[in-house]
mmCIF file of C-alpha atoms in Angstrom:
data_model
loop_
_atom_site.group_PDB
_atom_site.id
_atom_site.type_symbol
_atom_site.label_atom_id
_atom_site.label_comp_id
_atom_site.label_asym_id
_atom_site.label_seq_id
_atom_site.Cartn_x
_atom_site.Cartn_y
_atom_site.Cartn_z
ATOM 1 C CA MET I 1 73.834 96.491 158.856
ATOM 2 C CA PRO I 2 73.220 99.173 156.446
ATOM 3 C CA VAL I 3 77.210 100.367 157.431
ATOM 4 C CA PHE I 4 77.927 96.821 156.951
ATOM 5 C CA PHE I 5 76.533 96.252 153.305
ATOM 6 C CA GLY I 6 77.662 99.862 152.304
ATOM 7 C CA LEU I 7 81.412 98.587 153.249
ATOM 8 C CA GLY I 8 81.217 95.284 151.273
ATOM 9 C CA TYR I 9 79.495 97.265 148.084
ATOM 10 C CA ASP I 10 82.185 99.862 148.025
ATOM 11 C CA ARG I 11 85.354 97.432 148.218
ATOM 12 C CA ALA I 12 83.260 95.717 145.384
ATOM 13 C CA MET I 13 83.254 98.383 143.635
ATOM 14 C CA LYS I 14 86.919 99.738 143.631
ATOM 15 C CA ILE I 15 88.276 95.644 143.227
ATOM 16 C CA THR I 16 85.806 96.280 139.878
ATOM 17 C CA ARG I 17 87.434 98.700 138.740
ATOM 18 C CA LYS I 18 90.532 97.397 139.368
ATOM 19 C CA PHE I 19 89.486 94.655 137.128
ATOM 20 C CA LEU I 20 87.955 96.965 134.264
ATOM 21 C CA ILE I 21 91.493 99.136 134.175
ATOM 22 C CA LEU I 22 93.394 95.850 134.126
ATOM 23 C CA PHE I 23 91.008 94.641 131.324
ATOM 24 C CA LEU I 24 91.624 97.611 129.544
ATOM 25 C CA ALA I 25 95.376 97.197 129.675
ATOM 26 C CA VAL I 26 95.018 93.984 128.743
ATOM 27 C CA LEU I 27 92.653 93.353 126.200
ATOM 28 C CA PHE I 28 91.129 96.455 125.196
ATOM 29 C CA PHE I 29 94.246 98.539 124.048
ATOM 30 C CA PRO I 30 96.231 95.407 122.349
ATOM 31 C CA ALA I 31 92.927 94.513 120.437
ATOM 32 C CA LEU I 32 92.723 97.783 119.129
ATOM 33 C CA GLY I 33 96.077 97.843 117.890
ATOM 34 C CA ILE I 34 95.612 94.528 116.198
ATOM 35 C CA HIS I 35 92.380 95.930 114.675
ATOM 36 C CA GLN I 36 93.996 98.891 113.026
ATOM 37 C CA GLY I 37 97.308 96.235 111.859
ATOM 38 C CA VAL I 38 94.152 94.052 110.367
ATOM 39 C CA VAL I 39 92.955 97.045 108.489
ATOM 40 C CA GLN I 40 96.021 98.242 107.192
ATOM 41 C CA TYR I 41 97.414 95.315 106.278
ATOM 42 C CA THR I 42 94.349 94.517 103.960
ATOM 43 C CA ARG I 43 94.243 98.168 102.724
ATOM 44 C CA HIS I 44 97.927 97.738 101.489
ATOM 45 C CA VAL I 45 97.339 94.845 99.818
ATOM 46 C CA MET I 46 94.236 95.866 98.144
ATOM 47 C CA GLN I 47 95.977 98.587 96.578
ATOM 48 C CA SER I 48 98.580 96.819 95.977
ATOM 49 C CA ASN I 49 95.918 94.206 93.808
ATOM 50 C CA ILE I 50 93.793 97.543 92.346
ATOM 51 C CA ILE I 51 97.420 98.987 90.914
ATOM 52 C CA SER I 52 97.934 95.628 89.327
ATOM 53 C CA GLN I 53 95.005 95.612 88.150
ATOM 54 C CA ASN I 54 95.064 99.033 86.701
ATOM 55 C CA GLU I 55 98.381 98.278 84.830
ATOM 56 C CA SER I 56 97.222 95.449 83.168
ATOM 57 C CA ILE I 57 94.175 97.028 82.007
ATOM 58 C CA THR I 58 96.145 99.890 80.774
ATOM 59 C CA GLU I 59 98.469 97.501 78.898
ATOM 60 C CA LEU I 60 94.932 95.614 77.588
ATOM 61 C CA ILE I 61 94.082 99.147 76.527
ATOM 62 C CA VAL I 62 96.947 100.484 74.783
ATOM 63 C CA LYS I 63 97.740 97.148 72.680
ATOM 64 C CA ARG I 64 94.141 97.227 71.774
ATOM 65 C CA LEU I 65 94.053 101.082 70.628
ATOM 66 C CA SER I 66 97.437 100.328 68.876
ATOM 67 C CA THR I 67 95.721 97.421 66.982
ATOM 68 C CA GLU I 68 92.915 99.199 65.973
ATOM 69 C CA ILE I 69 94.855 102.222 64.287
ATOM 70 C CA GLY I 70 97.146 99.782 63.003
ATOM 71 C CA GLY I 71 93.761 98.643 61.184
ATOM 72 C CA VAL I 72 92.945 102.007 60.290
ATOM 73 C CA VAL I 73 95.901 102.458 58.503
ATOM 74 C CA LEU I 74 95.698 99.072 56.359
ATOM 75 C CA GLN I 75 92.041 100.256 55.433
ATOM 76 C CA LEU I 76 93.317 103.393 54.386
ATOM 77 C CA GLN I 77 96.087 101.804 52.160
ATOM 78 C CA LEU I 78 93.678 99.151 50.478
ATOM 79 C CA VAL I 79 91.309 102.517 49.730
ATOM 80 C CA ALA I 80 94.349 104.485 48.264
ATOM 81 C CA GLY I 81 95.219 101.264 46.031
ATOM 82 C CA VAL I 82 98.944 99.940 44.942
ATOM 83 C CA PRO I 83 101.506 102.026 44.092
ATOM 84 C CA ASP I 84 102.017 100.821 40.523
ATOM 85 C CA GLU I 85 99.132 102.890 39.509
ATOM 86 C CA THR I 86 100.059 106.168 37.540
ATOM 87 C CA ARG I 87 96.651 108.170 38.857
ATOM 88 C CA PRO I 88 94.698 108.114 41.557
ATOM 89 C CA GLN I 89 91.019 106.204 40.358
ATOM 90 C CA LEU I 90 88.582 109.037 42.251
ATOM 91 C CA ASP I 91 85.672 106.411 41.929
ATOM 92 C CA VAL I 92 87.288 103.236 43.012
ATOM 93 C CA MET I 93 88.741 104.954 46.053
ATOM 94 C CA TYR I 94 85.119 106.446 47.042
ATOM 95 C CA GLU I 95 83.586 103.101 46.595
ATOM 96 C CA ARG I 96 86.630 101.661 48.336
ATOM 97 C CA ALA I 97 86.188 104.154 51.527
ATOM 98 C CA LYS I 98 82.659 103.285 52.024
ATOM 99 C CA LEU I 99 82.942 99.561 52.062
ATOM 100 C CA ALA I 100 85.996 100.526 54.563
ATOM 101 C CA ILE I 101 83.659 102.342 57.030
ATOM 102 C CA SER I 102 80.730 99.524 56.542
ATOM 103 C CA ASN I 103 83.210 97.024 57.397
ATOM 104 C CA SER I 104 84.841 99.056 60.162
ATOM 105 C CA THR I 105 83.634 100.006 64.048
ATOM 106 C CA ILE I 106 86.245 102.853 64.608
ATOM 107 C CA ILE I 107 85.878 104.925 61.322
ATOM 108 C CA HIS I 108 83.206 107.222 61.269
ATOM 109 C CA SER I 109 84.688 109.205 57.513
ATOM 110 C CA ILE I 110 86.533 109.234 55.453
ATOM 111 C CA TYR I 111 87.982 112.112 52.751
ATOM 112 C CA TYR I 112 90.273 112.595 50.476
ATOM 113 C CA LEU I 113 92.217 115.545 49.764
ATOM 114 C CA ASP I 114 94.421 116.287 46.951
ATOM 115 C CA ALA I 115 97.751 118.065 46.929
ATOM 116 C CA ASP I 116 96.188 121.442 47.028
ATOM 117 C CA LYS I 117 94.328 120.739 50.086
ATOM 118 C CA ASN I 118 90.689 120.583 48.091
ATOM 119 C CA MET I 119 88.032 118.196 49.492
ATOM 120 C CA VAL I 120 87.614 115.728 46.331
ATOM 121 C CA PHE I 121 85.005 113.162 48.093
ATOM 122 C CA GLU I 122 83.945 112.759 51.397
ATOM 123 C CA ALA I 123 82.495 108.891 52.363
ATOM 124 C CA PRO I 124 80.036 107.622 52.901
ATOM 125 C CA PHE I 125 77.844 110.895 51.408
ATOM 126 C CA HIS I 126 79.214 113.091 49.215
ATOM 127 C CA PRO I 127 80.806 111.408 46.669
ATOM 128 C CA GLU I 128 81.849 115.080 45.056
ATOM 129 C CA GLY I 129 82.849 116.309 48.058
ATOM 130 C CA ARG I 130 81.721 119.662 49.533
ATOM 131 C CA GLY I 131 83.672 122.008 47.003
ATOM 132 C CA VAL I 132 85.477 123.358 49.839
ATOM 133 C CA LYS I 133 89.507 123.591 50.584
ATOM 134 C CA TYR I 134 90.533 122.116 54.233
ATOM 135 C CA ASP I 135 93.150 123.194 55.585
ATOM 136 C CA TYR I 136 94.085 119.770 57.174
ATOM 137 C CA PRO I 137 96.653 120.490 60.649
ATOM 138 C CA LYS I 138 99.201 117.536 59.582
ATOM 139 C CA PHE I 139 99.180 118.113 55.545
ATOM 140 C CA ASP I 140 102.468 119.368 55.905
ATOM 141 C CA HIS I 141 103.539 117.015 58.113
ATOM 142 C CA VAL I 142 102.559 114.051 56.248
ATOM 143 C CA ARG I 143 103.930 115.632 53.002
ATOM 144 C CA TRP I 144 107.323 115.523 54.142
ATOM 145 C CA SER I 145 107.191 112.553 55.959
ATOM 146 C CA TYR I 146 105.390 110.140 53.484
ATOM 147 C CA THR I 147 104.292 108.157 56.784
ATOM 148 C CA TYR I 148 100.664 108.033 58.431
ATOM 149 C CA VAL I 149 100.224 110.643 61.107
ATOM 150 C CA VAL I 150 97.570 109.992 64.440
ATOM 151 C CA THR I 151 95.960 113.757 65.412
ATOM 152 C CA GLY I 152 94.642 114.569 68.944
ATOM 153 C CA LEU I 153 91.965 116.365 68.518
ATOM 154 C CA VAL I 154 91.237 119.057 65.318
ATOM 155 C CA THR I 155 88.349 120.643 63.966
ATOM 156 C CA ASN I 156 87.410 118.990 61.014
ATOM 157 C CA PRO I 157 85.594 120.845 57.823
ATOM 158 C CA GLN I 158 82.049 120.424 59.441
ATOM 159 C CA GLY I 159 83.811 122.849 62.502
ATOM 160 C CA GLU I 160 83.500 119.720 64.741
ATOM 161 C CA GLY I 161 86.396 118.287 67.316
ATOM 162 C CA ALA I 162 87.807 115.053 65.512
ATOM 163 C CA ILE I 163 90.319 112.493 65.595
ATOM 164 C CA THR I 164 91.809 111.207 62.623
ATOM 165 C CA VAL I 165 94.528 109.466 61.038
ATOM 166 C CA ALA I 166 95.848 110.124 57.527
ATOM 167 C CA ILE I 167 98.102 108.625 55.134
ATOM 168 C CA PRO I 168 99.938 109.699 52.207
ATOM 169 C CA VAL I 169 98.693 109.016 48.535
ATOM 170 C CA PHE I 170 101.426 108.707 45.949
ATOM 171 C CA TYR I 171 102.189 106.037 43.140
ATOM 172 C CA GLU I 172 104.891 105.151 41.200
ATOM 173 C CA ASP I 173 107.092 109.162 40.181
ATOM 174 C CA ARG I 174 106.489 108.970 44.533
ATOM 175 C CA ARG I 175 104.908 112.409 43.731
ATOM 176 C CA LEU I 176 102.199 113.317 46.395
ATOM 177 C CA GLN I 177 98.992 112.764 45.148
ATOM 178 C CA GLY I 178 97.144 113.735 48.129
ATOM 179 C CA LEU I 179 96.169 112.815 51.586
ATOM 180 C CA LEU I 180 93.376 110.116 52.774
ATOM 181 C CA VAL I 181 91.983 111.259 56.327
ATOM 182 C CA ALA I 182 89.942 109.107 58.340
ATOM 183 C CA GLU I 183 87.805 110.170 61.114
ATOM 184 C CA LEU I 184 87.875 107.645 63.997
ATOM 185 C CA SER I 185 84.708 106.911 66.217
ATOM 186 C CA ARG I 186 85.004 108.763 69.646
ATOM 187 C CA ASN I 187 81.875 106.816 70.796
ATOM 188 C CA TYR I 188 83.699 103.467 69.461
ATOM 189 C CA LEU I 189 87.046 104.961 71.591
ATOM 190 C CA SER I 190 85.222 105.270 74.809
ATOM 191 C CA ASN I 191 83.518 102.459 74.323
ATOM 192 C CA ILE I 192 86.831 100.471 74.917
ATOM 193 C CA LEU I 193 87.679 102.337 77.951
ATOM 194 C CA ARG I 194 84.127 101.612 79.301
ATOM 195 C CA SER I 195 84.321 97.900 78.888
ATOM 196 C CA THR I 196 87.256 97.692 80.951
ATOM 197 C CA SER I 197 86.781 100.532 83.373
ATOM 198 C CA VAL I 198 82.908 101.270 84.429
ATOM 199 C CA THR I 199 82.410 97.322 85.739
ATOM 200 C CA ARG I 200 85.048 98.430 88.519
ATOM 201 C CA GLY I 201 83.569 101.333 89.459
ATOM 202 C CA GLY I 202 86.514 103.591 87.988
ATOM 203 C CA PHE I 203 86.899 105.835 85.466
ATOM 204 C CA SER I 204 89.522 106.395 82.375
ATOM 205 C CA PHE I 205 89.847 108.884 79.973
ATOM 206 C CA LEU I 206 92.397 109.606 76.425
ATOM 207 C CA VAL I 207 93.652 112.980 76.095
ATOM 208 C CA ASP I 208 95.774 114.504 73.409
ATOM 209 C CA GLY I 209 99.356 116.312 73.669
ATOM 210 C CA GLU I 210 97.573 119.574 74.279
ATOM 211 C CA GLY I 211 95.263 117.982 77.417
ATOM 212 C CA ARG I 212 92.288 117.916 75.759
ATOM 213 C CA VAL I 213 89.705 114.728 76.328
ATOM 214 C CA ILE I 214 89.864 112.479 73.186
ATOM 215 C CA ALA I 215 87.800 109.658 74.893
ATOM 216 C CA SER I 216 86.609 109.038 78.265
ATOM 217 C CA THR I 217 83.878 106.648 80.405
ATOM 218 C CA ASP I 218 81.978 109.852 80.662
ATOM 219 C CA GLU I 219 80.863 111.401 77.662
ATOM 220 C CA ALA I 220 80.626 114.699 78.820
ATOM 221 C CA ASP I 221 84.315 115.083 79.356
ATOM 222 C CA TRP I 222 84.705 114.502 75.711
ATOM 223 C CA GLY I 223 86.434 118.268 74.283
ATOM 224 C CA SER I 224 87.295 118.984 77.913
ATOM 225 C CA ASP I 225 90.522 120.461 78.810
ATOM 226 C CA PHE I 226 92.583 118.241 81.376
ATOM 227 C CA SER I 227 95.723 119.923 81.010
ATOM 228 C CA GLN I 228 95.682 121.257 84.526
ATOM 229 C CA GLU I 229 95.311 117.717 86.174
ATOM 230 C CA PRO I 230 98.505 116.510 88.165
ATOM 231 C CA ILE I 231 97.751 113.313 85.721
ATOM 232 C CA VAL I 232 97.552 114.586 82.637
ATOM 233 C CA ARG I 233 100.721 117.111 83.460
ATOM 234 C CA ARG I 234 102.858 113.668 83.722
ATOM 235 C CA LEU I 235 101.320 112.616 80.686
ATOM 236 C CA GLN I 236 102.188 115.348 79.025
ATOM 237 C CA ARG I 237 106.104 114.938 80.331
ATOM 238 C CA GLY I 238 106.163 111.385 78.895
ATOM 239 C CA ASP I 239 105.483 109.477 82.201
ATOM 240 C CA SER I 240 104.053 106.503 83.129
ATOM 241 C CA GLY I 241 103.228 104.847 86.263
ATOM 242 C CA SER I 242 100.674 104.161 88.899
ATOM 243 C CA ILE I 243 100.410 107.162 91.583
ATOM 244 C CA ARG I 244 97.544 108.139 94.198
ATOM 245 C CA GLU I 245 96.444 111.180 92.621
ATOM 246 C CA SER I 246 93.125 113.594 93.827
ATOM 247 C CA TYR I 247 91.326 113.548 90.369
ATOM 248 C CA ARG I 248 88.166 115.943 90.409
ATOM 249 C CA GLY I 249 88.611 116.172 94.367
ATOM 250 C CA GLN I 250 88.593 112.274 94.722
ATOM 251 C CA PRO I 251 91.066 110.548 96.232
ATOM 252 C CA SER I 252 92.101 107.750 93.513
ATOM 253 C CA LEU I 253 94.428 105.195 92.812
ATOM 254 C CA MET I 254 95.596 106.098 88.560
ATOM 255 C CA THR I 255 97.589 103.969 86.311
ATOM 256 C CA TYR I 256 98.591 106.400 83.111
ATOM 257 C CA GLN I 257 101.105 105.461 80.293
ATOM 258 C CA THR I 258 101.919 107.884 77.259
ATOM 259 C CA MET I 259 101.244 106.486 73.767
ATOM 260 C CA ARG I 260 103.263 106.367 70.576
ATOM 261 C CA GLU I 261 100.259 108.695 69.275
ATOM 262 C CA ASN I 262 101.093 111.343 71.403
ATOM 263 C CA TRP I 263 98.470 110.592 73.499
ATOM 264 C CA GLY I 264 97.976 109.870 77.034
ATOM 265 C CA LEU I 265 96.071 106.896 78.549
ATOM 266 C CA ALA I 266 95.113 107.046 82.604
ATOM 267 C CA VAL I 267 93.076 104.428 84.280
ATOM 268 C CA GLY I 268 91.739 104.693 87.971
ATOM 269 C CA VAL I 269 89.275 103.909 90.815
ATOM 270 C CA PRO I 270 88.107 106.351 93.437
ATOM 271 C CA GLU I 271 89.503 105.184 96.968
ATOM 272 C CA ASP I 272 86.025 105.233 98.103
ATOM 273 C CA VAL I 273 85.156 102.335 95.824
ATOM 274 C CA ALA I 274 88.331 100.611 95.812
ATOM 275 C CA PHE I 275 88.379 100.526 99.289
ATOM 276 C CA ALA I 276 84.616 100.077 100.086
ATOM 277 C CA PRO I 277 85.396 96.089 101.114
ATOM 278 C CA VAL I 278 88.331 97.122 103.994
ATOM 279 C CA LYS I 279 85.537 99.828 105.155
ATOM 280 C CA THR I 280 83.069 96.998 105.713
ATOM 281 C CA LEU I 281 85.751 94.573 107.221
ATOM 282 C CA SER I 282 86.587 97.248 109.840
ATOM 283 C CA GLN I 283 83.056 97.671 110.541
ATOM 284 C CA ALA I 284 82.620 94.249 110.776
ATOM 285 C CA LEU I 285 85.620 93.829 112.738
ATOM 286 C CA THR I 286 84.805 96.942 115.472
ATOM 287 C CA TYR I 287 81.131 95.493 115.413
ATOM 288 C CA SER I 288 82.433 92.114 116.764
ATOM 289 C CA TYR I 289 84.927 93.933 119.121
ATOM 290 C CA LEU I 290 82.523 95.670 120.566
ATOM 291 C CA GLY I 291 80.194 92.847 121.333
ATOM 292 C CA PHE I 292 83.150 90.882 122.801
ATOM 293 C CA PHE I 293 84.144 93.711 125.282
ATOM 294 C CA GLY I 294 80.635 94.539 126.087
ATOM 295 C CA LEU I 295 80.047 90.903 127.166
ATOM 296 C CA ILE I 296 83.379 90.611 129.166
ATOM 297 C CA VAL I 297 82.605 93.858 130.958
ATOM 298 C CA VAL I 298 79.077 92.695 132.125
ATOM 299 C CA LEU I 299 80.658 89.429 133.199
ATOM 300 C CA ILE I 300 83.042 91.676 135.492
ATOM 301 C CA LEU I 301 80.095 93.643 136.683
ATOM 302 C CA PHE I 302 78.260 90.186 137.354
ATOM 303 C CA THR I 303 80.775 88.742 139.237
ATOM 304 C CA SER I 304 81.401 91.551 141.275
ATOM 305 C CA ARG I 305 77.913 91.085 142.568
ATOM 306 C CA THR I 306 77.662 87.504 143.099
ATOM 307 C CA LEU I 307 80.897 86.622 144.026
ATOM 308 C CA LEU I 308 83.291 89.718 145.268
ATOM 309 C CA LEU I 309 80.133 91.362 147.648
ATOM 310 C CA PRO I 310 79.562 88.039 149.605
ATOM 311 C CA ILE I 311 83.032 87.533 150.199
ATOM 312 C CA LEU I 312 83.821 90.501 151.132
ATOM 313 C CA ARG I 313 80.609 90.946 153.463
ATOM 314 C CA LEU I 314 82.011 87.497 154.781
ATOM 315 C CA THR I 315 85.693 88.924 155.504
ATOM 316 C CA HIS I 316 83.658 92.177 157.429
ATOM 317 C CA PHE I 317 81.889 89.787 159.467
ATOM 318 C CA VAL I 318 85.075 87.548 160.789
ATOM 319 C CA ARG I 319 86.982 90.668 161.208
ATOM 320 C CA GLN I 320 83.932 91.494 163.776
ATOM 321 C CA PHE I 321 83.455 88.268 164.970
ATOM 322 C CA ARG I 322 87.347 87.781 165.973
ATOM 323 C CA GLY I 323 86.926 91.340 167.664
ATOM 324 C CA ASP I 324 83.986 90.139 169.879
ATOM 325 C CA SER I 325 83.708 88.532 172.939
ATOM 326 C CA VAL I 326 80.364 87.640 172.077
ATOM 327 C CA PRO I 327 79.814 85.463 169.371
ATOM 328 C CA LYS I 328 77.346 87.039 166.869
ATOM 329 C CA PRO I 329 75.016 84.704 164.391
ATOM 330 C CA LEU I 330 75.688 85.045 160.689
ATOM 331 C CA PRO I 331 73.567 87.683 158.791
ATOM 332 C CA PRO I 332 70.081 86.491 157.564
ATOM 333 C CA SER I 333 71.410 86.908 153.698
ATOM 334 C CA MET I 334 74.291 84.662 154.350
ATOM 335 C CA MET I 335 72.368 81.984 155.977
ATOM 336 C CA LYS I 336 70.282 81.871 153.330
ATOM 337 C CA GLN I 337 73.034 81.189 150.257
ATOM 338 C CA ARG I 338 73.364 77.729 149.325
ATOM 339 C CA ASP I 339 76.967 77.612 148.179
ATOM 340 C CA GLU I 340 79.999 77.554 149.411
ATOM 341 C CA ILE I 341 80.227 80.144 151.085
#
């Protein structure tokens, strides 16, 4: 009898292995392919959506910044006064400058440079100026163009980095009287970026033509040299678009756009943040498939013991029965079963 049971058990295990191999071929590998297909498709859709959102945010920021700079130029023109005057009224200009600063969230300070580059006043705290001569980097550009200019990061009279907007001051004779220069609040510019990026777990930054950071969602970046970043090199070439690029060692989805002020804007989301929902979906599908496949394996093993083994034992008994001249009774274990077998 031990041989009898051993032969049946061995045959059952062989059939069970065949079922498991068939299960792997018919269900497991196709399901694995479907799993990968679903994850990759979801990732592609999310990537397209993120790029589209980045592009919309970039356009929104560019328009917002252009509006803000246009507002600064208008404020400076109001401070300068009307062109039909014959000479600058310094005390009036100073009061107008203080009023403009108090009504503006982007203007940090306003100072007036005469035609010899002497600082005449600096609002809001120095109505008599500092008695210094300041070689404003864009002075000659404004002198000859007679239009406003927006700078990148320059050194102000206090030796600090600043972003400025300057307009020429001239009256009836069209002779340059001086320049009105407004320093912009870098914190305010950065807040514009934070309001659209941080809530999505992303980042954004503004750079000037030399790749120096004007404003950023991370205050530690202010003044940093990003000129070696691949995305900044594209901005310095005047390009705009979207790209999958590494930023600070993190693969990210980024949109970049060059602005008319020779500034460059980059908006991005790290891939580990962007595709976190895809990772969660992949894990959920994996656990579901593993549970489903585990259940099928258990059913196959259970079926091999409860169905295949009795049938194989009966088949073995019948073969012995046909070969013997004297009939043998069924084994006791088979006699106790109350089923179809």
